[in-house]
């Protein structure tokens, strides 16, 4: 009996460690695959239209939104006919970001949308830079 339990535990633990997880799909195509609408086929290829509501995380750590095959050179790939909305912050909230982080912390590339100036603010070296419309 002990041998049977040992074999069962070993088999199940190795299965769990190397399996793909599908949420709302029985046909996962990545390490973690979430099918938002549950419209993926139970086997085979997933159409482009069915991928539009899917989110995946690959074994290399890439995240795909609206695609089940994000590019390996990309950390995040969004395939959509919609836009990307940045965090919406006021001047005082943006100033709080300065005091909320260590002075030595590299914030280069931190990007927000300033709701008071209607500008995109991004951090470079020691200060906020702005990209504004008209």
PDB file of C-alpha atoms in Angstrom:
ATOM      1  CA  UNK A   1       0.000   0.000   0.000  1.00  0.00           C
ATOM      2  CA  UNK A   2       2.825   2.408   0.859  1.00  0.00           C
ATOM      3  CA  UNK A   3       4.489   1.656  -2.469  1.00  0.00           C
ATOM      4  CA  UNK A   4       1.237   2.353  -4.314  1.00  0.00           C
ATOM      5  CA  UNK A   5       0.819   5.721  -2.556  1.00  0.00           C
ATOM      6  CA  UNK A   6       4.435   6.619  -3.267  1.00  0.00           C
ATOM      7  CA  UNK A   7       4.022   5.812  -6.967  1.00  0.00           C
ATOM      8  CA  UNK A   8       0.742   7.715  -7.143  1.00  0.00           C
ATOM      9  CA  UNK A   9       2.230  10.775  -5.415  1.00  0.00           C
ATOM     10  CA  UNK A  10       5.311  10.753  -7.644  1.00  0.00           C
ATOM     11  CA  UNK A  11       3.237  10.417 -10.811  1.00  0.00           C
ATOM     12  CA  UNK A  12       0.781  13.149  -9.877  1.00  0.00           C
ATOM     13  CA  UNK A  13       3.426  15.596  -8.658  1.00  0.00           C
ATOM     14  CA  UNK A  14       5.458  15.293 -11.861  1.00  0.00           C
ATOM     15  CA  UNK A  15       2.276  15.740 -13.893  1.00  0.00           C
ATOM     16  CA  UNK A  16       1.393  18.916 -11.983  1.00  0.00           C
ATOM     17  CA  UNK A  17       4.866  20.406 -12.304  1.00  0.00           C
ATOM     18  CA  UNK A  18       5.026  20.236 -16.084  1.00  0.00           C
ATOM     19  CA  UNK A  19       1.438  20.719 -17.140  1.00  0.00           C
ATOM     20  CA  UNK A  20      -0.347  23.595 -18.768  1.00  0.00           C
ATOM     21  CA  UNK A  21      -3.221  25.252 -16.953  1.00  0.00           C
ATOM     22  CA  UNK A  22      -6.338  26.277 -18.820  1.00  0.00           C
ATOM     23  CA  UNK A  23      -8.984  28.485 -17.266  1.00  0.00           C
ATOM     24  CA  UNK A  24     -12.304  28.348 -19.112  1.00  0.00           C
ATOM     25  CA  UNK A  25     -10.624  26.219 -21.812  1.00  0.00           C
ATOM     26  CA  UNK A  26      -9.818  22.532 -22.119  1.00  0.00           C
ATOM     27  CA  UNK A  27      -7.322  23.342 -24.890  1.00  0.00           C
ATOM     28  CA  UNK A  28      -4.549  25.425 -23.234  1.00  0.00           C
ATOM     29  CA  UNK A  29      -1.825  26.636 -25.609  1.00  0.00           C
ATOM     30  CA  UNK A  30       0.594  28.103 -23.046  1.00  0.00           C
ATOM     31  CA  UNK A  31       1.764  27.540 -19.487  1.00  0.00           C
ATOM     32  CA  UNK A  32      -1.261  29.562 -18.282  1.00  0.00           C
ATOM     33  CA  UNK A  33      -4.119  30.136 -20.703  1.00  0.00           C
ATOM     34  CA  UNK A  34      -7.312  32.008 -19.836  1.00  0.00           C
ATOM     35  CA  UNK A  35     -10.179  32.010 -22.337  1.00  0.00           C
ATOM     36  CA  UNK A  36     -12.346  34.955 -21.337  1.00  0.00           C
ATOM     37  CA  UNK A  37     -15.445  33.990 -23.307  1.00  0.00           C
ATOM     38  CA  UNK A  38     -14.985  30.221 -23.212  1.00  0.00           C
ATOM     39  CA  UNK A  39     -15.246  30.120 -27.001  1.00  0.00           C
ATOM     40  CA  UNK A  40     -12.087  28.152 -27.835  1.00  0.00           C
ATOM     41  CA  UNK A  41     -12.459  24.727 -29.473  1.00  0.00           C
ATOM     42  CA  UNK A  42     -11.821  21.687 -27.264  1.00  0.00           C
ATOM     43  CA  UNK A  43      -8.885  20.671 -29.481  1.00  0.00           C
ATOM     44  CA  UNK A  44      -6.864  21.886 -32.443  1.00  0.00           C
ATOM     45  CA  UNK A  45      -6.088  25.401 -33.609  1.00  0.00           C
ATOM     46  CA  UNK A  46      -7.723  28.438 -32.037  1.00  0.00           C
ATOM     47  CA  UNK A  47      -8.985  30.993 -34.556  1.00  0.00           C
ATOM     48  CA  UNK A  48      -7.863  34.624 -34.438  1.00  0.00           C
ATOM     49  CA  UNK A  49     -11.350  35.777 -33.496  1.00  0.00           C
ATOM     50  CA  UNK A  50     -11.480  33.321 -30.559  1.00  0.00           C
ATOM     51  CA  UNK A  51      -8.048  34.534 -29.367  1.00  0.00           C
ATOM     52  CA  UNK A  52      -9.262  38.132 -28.964  1.00  0.00           C
ATOM     53  CA  UNK A  53     -10.528  37.419 -25.441  1.00  0.00           C
ATOM     54  CA  UNK A  54      -7.632  35.152 -24.376  1.00  0.00           C
ATOM     55  CA  UNK A  55      -4.709  35.872 -22.041  1.00  0.00           C
ATOM     56  CA  UNK A  56      -1.626  33.634 -21.920  1.00  0.00           C
ATOM     57  CA  UNK A  57       1.631  33.447 -20.016  1.00  0.00           C
ATOM     58  CA  UNK A  58       4.302  31.421 -21.784  1.00  0.00           C
ATOM     59  CA  UNK A  59       7.011  29.325 -20.176  1.00  0.00           C
ATOM     60  CA  UNK A  60       9.531  32.057 -21.091  1.00  0.00           C
ATOM     61  CA  UNK A  61       7.460  34.653 -19.187  1.00  0.00           C
ATOM     62  CA  UNK A  62       5.926  36.495 -22.134  1.00  0.00           C
ATOM     63  CA  UNK A  63       2.343  37.673 -21.669  1.00  0.00           C
ATOM     64  CA  UNK A  64      -0.110  37.736 -24.546  1.00  0.00           C
ATOM     65  CA  UNK A  65      -3.408  39.596 -24.475  1.00  0.00           C
ATOM     66  CA  UNK A  66      -5.586  38.883 -27.496  1.00  0.00           C
ATOM     67  CA  UNK A  67      -2.973  36.467 -28.831  1.00  0.00           C
ATOM     68  CA  UNK A  68      -1.944  32.982 -27.743  1.00  0.00           C
ATOM     69  CA  UNK A  69       1.519  33.289 -29.284  1.00  0.00           C
ATOM     70  CA  UNK A  70       3.250  36.441 -28.006  1.00  0.00           C
ATOM     71  CA  UNK A  71       6.619  37.195 -29.596  1.00  0.00           C
ATOM     72  CA  UNK A  72       9.544  35.721 -27.660  1.00  0.00           C
ATOM     73  CA  UNK A  73      11.359  39.096 -27.708  1.00  0.00           C
ATOM     74  CA  UNK A  74       8.379  40.820 -26.055  1.00  0.00           C
ATOM     75  CA  UNK A  75       7.459  40.835 -22.371  1.00  0.00           C
ATOM     76  CA  UNK A  76       3.918  41.935 -23.205  1.00  0.00           C
ATOM     77  CA  UNK A  77       2.126  41.703 -26.545  1.00  0.00           C
ATOM     78  CA  UNK A  78      -1.358  43.127 -26.963  1.00  0.00           C
ATOM     79  CA  UNK A  79      -3.277  42.231 -30.116  1.00  0.00           C
ATOM     80  CA  UNK A  80      -6.374  44.400 -30.090  1.00  0.00           C
ATOM     81  CA  UNK A  81      -8.484  46.901 -31.958  1.00  0.00           C
ATOM     82  CA  UNK A  82      -8.601  48.956 -28.752  1.00  0.00           C
ATOM     83  CA  UNK A  83      -6.096  51.335 -27.182  1.00  0.00           C
ATOM     84  CA  UNK A  84      -3.851  51.088 -24.146  1.00  0.00           C
ATOM     85  CA  UNK A  85      -4.835  53.313 -21.238  1.00  0.00           C
ATOM     86  CA  UNK A  86      -2.065  54.535 -18.946  1.00  0.00           C
ATOM     87  CA  UNK A  87      -2.614  55.161 -15.241  1.00  0.00           C
ATOM     88  CA  UNK A  88      -4.508  58.453 -14.824  1.00  0.00           C
ATOM     89  CA  UNK A  89      -2.857  60.638 -12.136  1.00  0.00           C
ATOM     90  CA  UNK A  90      -3.020  64.240 -10.937  1.00  0.00           C
ATOM     91  CA  UNK A  91       0.030  66.466 -10.381  1.00  0.00           C
ATOM     92  CA  UNK A  92       0.010  65.740  -6.633  1.00  0.00           C
ATOM     93  CA  UNK A  93      -0.259  61.968  -7.216  1.00  0.00           C
ATOM     94  CA  UNK A  94       2.672  62.145  -9.629  1.00  0.00           C
ATOM     95  CA  UNK A  95       4.681  64.100  -7.028  1.00  0.00           C
ATOM     96  CA  UNK A  96       3.881  61.389  -4.473  1.00  0.00           C
ATOM     97  CA  UNK A  97       5.615  58.871  -6.729  1.00  0.00           C
ATOM     98  CA  UNK A  98       8.866  60.752  -6.124  1.00  0.00           C
ATOM     99  CA  UNK A  99       8.593  60.496  -2.343  1.00  0.00           C
ATOM    100  CA  UNK A 100       7.165  56.956  -2.348  1.00  0.00           C
ATOM    101  CA  UNK A 101      10.275  55.444  -3.945  1.00  0.00           C
ATOM    102  CA  UNK A 102      13.878  55.316  -2.796  1.00  0.00           C
ATOM    103  CA  UNK A 103      16.110  58.053  -4.154  1.00  0.00           C
ATOM    104  CA  UNK A 104      18.487  55.377  -5.488  1.00  0.00           C
ATOM    105  CA  UNK A 105      15.720  53.449  -7.256  1.00  0.00           C
ATOM    106  CA  UNK A 106      15.874  53.639 -11.041  1.00  0.00           C
ATOM    107  CA  UNK A 107      12.499  54.948 -12.228  1.00  0.00           C
ATOM    108  CA  UNK A 108      13.539  55.434 -15.855  1.00  0.00           C
ATOM    109  CA  UNK A 109      10.623  54.651 -18.137  1.00  0.00           C
ATOM    110  CA  UNK A 110       7.899  55.103 -15.523  1.00  0.00           C
ATOM    111  CA  UNK A 111       4.967  56.485 -17.530  1.00  0.00           C
ATOM    112  CA  UNK A 112       1.610  58.003 -16.512  1.00  0.00           C
ATOM    113  CA  UNK A 113      -1.079  60.255 -17.983  1.00  0.00           C
ATOM    114  CA  UNK A 114      -1.404  63.595 -16.166  1.00  0.00           C
ATOM    115  CA  UNK A 115      -5.120  64.412 -15.903  1.00  0.00           C
ATOM    116  CA  UNK A 116      -4.469  68.071 -15.077  1.00  0.00           C
ATOM    117  CA  UNK A 117      -2.146  68.888 -17.982  1.00  0.00           C
ATOM    118  CA  UNK A 118      -3.452  66.235 -20.419  1.00  0.00           C
ATOM    119  CA  UNK A 119       0.162  65.211 -21.009  1.00  0.00           C
ATOM    120  CA  UNK A 120       1.974  61.898 -20.866  1.00  0.00           C
ATOM    121  CA  UNK A 121       4.635  62.149 -18.174  1.00  0.00           C
ATOM    122  CA  UNK A 122       7.626  59.821 -18.160  1.00  0.00           C
ATOM    123  CA  UNK A 123      10.648  59.674 -15.868  1.00  0.00           C
ATOM    124  CA  UNK A 124      14.170  60.101 -17.299  1.00  0.00           C
ATOM    125  CA  UNK A 125      17.227  60.128 -15.017  1.00  0.00           C
ATOM    126  CA  UNK A 126      16.158  62.637 -12.346  1.00  0.00           C
ATOM    127  CA  UNK A 127      12.976  64.304 -13.609  1.00  0.00           C
ATOM    128  CA  UNK A 128       9.614  63.983 -15.291  1.00  0.00           C
ATOM    129  CA  UNK A 129       9.515  64.730 -19.031  1.00  0.00           C
ATOM    130  CA  UNK A 130       6.275  65.502 -20.860  1.00  0.00           C
ATOM    131  CA  UNK A 131       4.688  64.701 -24.180  1.00  0.00           C
ATOM    132  CA  UNK A 132       1.732  66.970 -24.784  1.00  0.00           C
ATOM    133  CA  UNK A 133      -0.735  67.423 -27.620  1.00  0.00           C
ATOM    134  CA  UNK A 134      -1.629  70.792 -29.108  1.00  0.00           C
TER     135      UNK A 134
END
